[in-house]
Amino acid sequence: MAGILSLVRRIYLSFYNWIVFFGWFQVFYLAVKTLKESGHEHVYDAVEKPLLLAQTAAILEILHGLVGLVRSPVSATLPQISSRLYVMWGILWSFPELRSHILVSSLVISWSVTEIIRYSFFGTKEAFGSAPSWLLWLRYSTFLLLYPSGITSEVGLIYSALPYITESGKYSLRMPNKWNFSFDYYYAGLVALGIYVPGSPHMYGYMLGQRKKALSKSKKE
């Protein structure tokens, strides 16, 4: 019975990783194609649908960690996925004025290259039991450049959204109201920016530790 459950788990995770891989590959292809043919102003419109689907699918990874399908700690997965969902849905999707910003291109390229490598690594590992050493190296090395570029793009877009958040009043709740409660989405944006300050170095340090562990283990094998 345990063997059957293990096989079902591997088949499911293999399919999941490869399906999301193709979603991110489409995002990357459309982003590069649009940059070349039309310029950065049109990148978001070109990648919107596959981007929303591929990134939202990552919510399943939180569930995978909670139920024990994968070893990744939820404490590391949750903040990464949450911040991306916030930028994607709470900023870019919610405020169209930002979609032509040049940082959208650097964001999409950083995210998509990272995820193409990550999902192909785990997809290969689940399907065949291991991944080639070059793919392992890419999985644990490309973040050295792509994480800073992605984080810089995220922070820049959140900051750029603040005037539009104030102007539109979207997602804000003003007093008086029947709930006797107020919420200002502008301050939520400021809180998000504040979290990036200690959160980003901490996550970068965590990934450096994971890189050292993974590469040293591969050398011993």
Coordinates of C-alpha atoms in Angstrom, one line a residue:
M1 CA 0.0 0.0 0.0
A2 CA 2.8 2.4 0.9
G3 CA 4.5 1.7 -2.4
I4 CA 1.3 2.5 -4.3
L5 CA 0.8 5.8 -2.4
S6 CA 4.5 6.7 -3.1
L7 CA 4.0 6.0 -6.8
V8 CA 0.8 8.1 -6.9
R9 CA 2.6 10.9 -5.2
R10 CA 5.5 10.9 -7.7
I11 CA 3.1 10.8 -10.7
Y12 CA 1.1 13.7 -9.3
L13 CA 4.1 15.8 -8.5
S14 CA 5.7 15.0 -11.8
F15 CA 2.6 16.1 -13.7
Y16 CA 2.2 19.2 -11.5
N17 CA 5.7 20.4 -12.0
W18 CA 5.8 19.8 -15.8
I19 CA 2.4 21.4 -16.3
V20 CA 3.5 24.6 -14.4
F21 CA 6.9 24.4 -16.2
F22 CA 5.1 24.8 -19.5
G23 CA 3.1 27.7 -18.2
W24 CA 6.2 29.5 -17.1
F25 CA 7.9 28.7 -20.4
Q26 CA 5.0 30.3 -22.2
V27 CA 5.4 33.4 -20.1
F28 CA 9.1 33.6 -20.8
Y29 CA 8.6 33.0 -24.6
L30 CA 5.8 35.6 -24.9
A31 CA 7.8 38.2 -22.8
V32 CA 10.9 37.9 -24.9
K33 CA 9.0 37.9 -28.1
T34 CA 7.0 41.0 -27.1
L35 CA 10.1 42.8 -25.9
K36 CA 11.7 42.2 -29.3
E37 CA 8.7 43.1 -31.4
S38 CA 6.7 45.7 -29.5
G39 CA 8.7 46.9 -26.5
H40 CA 8.3 46.6 -22.7
E41 CA 5.1 48.6 -22.6
H42 CA 3.2 45.6 -24.0
V43 CA 4.8 42.7 -22.1
Y44 CA 2.1 42.5 -19.4
D45 CA -0.8 42.3 -21.9
A46 CA 1.1 39.5 -23.7
V47 CA 1.8 37.3 -20.7
E48 CA -1.2 38.1 -18.4
K49 CA -3.2 34.9 -18.7
P50 CA -0.4 32.3 -18.4
L51 CA 1.3 34.5 -15.7
L52 CA -1.8 34.6 -13.6
L53 CA -2.4 30.8 -14.0
A54 CA 1.2 29.7 -13.4
Q55 CA 1.8 31.9 -10.4
T56 CA -1.6 31.2 -8.8
A57 CA -1.0 27.5 -9.2
A58 CA 1.8 27.9 -6.7
I59 CA -0.8 28.0 -4.0
L60 CA -0.8 24.2 -4.3
E61 CA 2.8 24.2 -3.1
I62 CA 1.7 25.5 0.3
L63 CA -0.8 22.7 0.5
H64 CA 1.9 20.2 -0.6
G65 CA 4.0 21.3 2.3
L66 CA 1.1 21.2 4.8
V67 CA 0.1 17.6 4.0
G68 CA 3.7 16.4 3.7
L69 CA 3.9 15.7 0.0
V70 CA 7.1 17.7 -0.2
R71 CA 9.9 18.4 2.3
S72 CA 9.9 22.2 1.7
P73 CA 9.0 24.0 4.9
V74 CA 5.8 26.0 4.7
S75 CA 7.6 28.8 6.7
A76 CA 9.9 29.3 3.6
T77 CA 7.3 28.7 0.9
L78 CA 4.5 30.8 2.3
P79 CA 6.2 34.2 2.3
Q80 CA 7.7 33.7 -1.2
I81 CA 4.4 32.7 -2.8
S82 CA 2.4 35.3 -0.8
S83 CA 4.6 38.2 -1.9
R84 CA 4.4 37.2 -5.5
L85 CA 0.6 36.8 -5.4
Y86 CA 0.3 40.2 -3.8
V87 CA 2.4 41.9 -6.5
M88 CA 0.6 40.0 -9.3
W89 CA -3.0 40.3 -8.1
G90 CA -2.8 43.1 -5.6
I91 CA -0.6 45.4 -7.7
L92 CA -0.4 44.6 -11.4
W93 CA -3.8 43.2 -12.0
S94 CA -5.5 45.8 -9.7
F95 CA -3.8 48.9 -11.1
P96 CA -3.5 48.8 -14.9
E97 CA -1.6 52.1 -14.9
L98 CA 1.5 50.1 -13.9
R99 CA 1.4 47.5 -16.6
S100 CA 3.5 49.4 -19.1
H101 CA 6.3 50.0 -16.5
I102 CA 9.7 48.7 -17.5
L103 CA 10.0 46.9 -14.2
V104 CA 7.2 44.5 -15.3
S105 CA 9.6 43.1 -17.9
S106 CA 12.4 42.5 -15.4
L107 CA 9.9 41.0 -13.0
V108 CA 8.5 38.6 -15.6
I109 CA 11.9 37.6 -16.9
S110 CA 13.3 37.0 -13.4
W111 CA 10.3 35.0 -12.3
S112 CA 9.9 32.9 -15.4
V113 CA 13.6 31.9 -15.8
T114 CA 13.7 31.0 -12.1
E115 CA 10.6 28.9 -12.4
I116 CA 11.5 27.2 -15.6
I117 CA 14.6 25.9 -13.9
R118 CA 12.9 25.1 -10.6
Y119 CA 10.0 23.2 -12.1
S120 CA 12.1 21.3 -14.6
F121 CA 14.4 20.3 -11.8
F122 CA 11.7 19.0 -9.6
G123 CA 9.8 17.5 -12.5
T124 CA 12.8 15.6 -13.6
K125 CA 13.6 14.5 -10.1
E126 CA 10.1 13.2 -9.5
A127 CA 9.9 11.5 -12.9
F128 CA 13.3 9.8 -12.9
G129 CA 14.4 9.8 -9.3
S130 CA 17.2 12.3 -9.8
A131 CA 18.2 15.3 -11.9
P132 CA 21.4 15.9 -13.8
S133 CA 24.2 17.8 -12.0
W134 CA 24.0 20.8 -14.4
L135 CA 20.3 21.2 -13.7
L136 CA 21.0 20.9 -9.9
W137 CA 23.7 23.6 -10.3
L138 CA 21.3 25.9 -12.1
R139 CA 18.5 25.3 -9.6
Y140 CA 20.7 26.4 -6.7
S141 CA 22.9 29.1 -8.4
T142 CA 20.8 31.3 -10.8
F143 CA 19.0 32.8 -7.8
L144 CA 22.2 34.6 -7.0
L145 CA 21.3 37.1 -9.8
L146 CA 17.6 36.5 -10.4
Y147 CA 16.4 36.9 -6.8
P148 CA 17.9 40.4 -6.4
S149 CA 16.5 41.4 -9.8
G150 CA 13.1 39.9 -9.0
I151 CA 12.9 41.5 -5.5
T152 CA 14.0 44.9 -6.9
S153 CA 11.3 44.7 -9.5
E154 CA 8.7 43.8 -6.9
V155 CA 9.6 46.6 -4.5
G156 CA 9.8 49.1 -7.4
L157 CA 6.3 48.2 -8.6
I158 CA 4.8 48.3 -5.2
Y159 CA 6.3 51.8 -4.6
S160 CA 5.2 53.0 -8.0
A161 CA 1.7 51.8 -7.3
L162 CA 1.3 53.9 -4.1
P163 CA 0.0 57.1 -5.9
Y164 CA -2.5 55.1 -7.8
I165 CA -3.7 53.3 -4.7
T166 CA -4.2 56.7 -3.0
E167 CA -6.0 58.2 -6.0
S168 CA -8.3 55.3 -6.6
G169 CA -9.1 54.4 -3.0
K170 CA -9.4 50.8 -4.2
Y171 CA -9.7 48.1 -1.5
S172 CA -9.8 50.8 1.2
L173 CA -12.7 51.0 3.6
R174 CA -13.5 54.4 5.1
M175 CA -15.3 55.4 8.2
P176 CA -18.2 55.7 9.0
N177 CA -19.5 52.3 8.0
K178 CA -21.8 49.6 9.5
W179 CA -18.7 47.5 10.6
N180 CA -17.2 50.5 12.4
F181 CA -13.8 49.5 10.8
S182 CA -11.4 51.2 8.5
F183 CA -8.7 49.9 6.2
D184 CA -6.4 51.8 4.0
Y185 CA -4.8 49.8 1.2
Y186 CA -2.1 52.5 0.9
Y187 CA -0.8 51.7 4.3
A188 CA -1.0 48.0 3.5
G189 CA 1.4 48.7 0.6
L190 CA 3.8 50.5 3.0
V191 CA 3.7 47.6 5.4
A192 CA 4.5 45.2 2.5
L193 CA 7.5 47.4 1.6
G194 CA 8.6 47.3 5.2
I195 CA 8.4 43.5 5.3
Y196 CA 10.7 43.3 2.3
V197 CA 13.5 45.2 4.2
P198 CA 14.3 42.4 6.7
G199 CA 12.5 39.6 4.7
S200 CA 14.6 39.8 1.5
P201 CA 18.1 39.4 3.2
H202 CA 16.7 36.7 5.4
M203 CA 15.3 34.7 2.4
Y204 CA 18.5 35.3 0.4
G205 CA 20.6 33.9 3.3
Y206 CA 18.2 30.9 3.6
M207 CA 18.7 30.2 -0.1
L208 CA 22.5 30.5 0.2
G209 CA 22.3 27.9 3.0
Q210 CA 20.2 25.6 0.8
R211 CA 22.7 26.0 -2.1
K212 CA 25.6 25.1 0.1
K213 CA 23.8 22.0 1.4
A214 CA 22.6 20.8 -2.0
L215 CA 25.9 21.3 -3.8
S216 CA 28.0 19.8 -1.1
K217 CA 25.7 16.8 -1.0
S218 CA 26.0 16.3 -4.8
K219 CA 29.8 16.4 -4.6
K220 CA 29.8 13.6 -2.0
E221 CA 27.5 11.5 -4.2

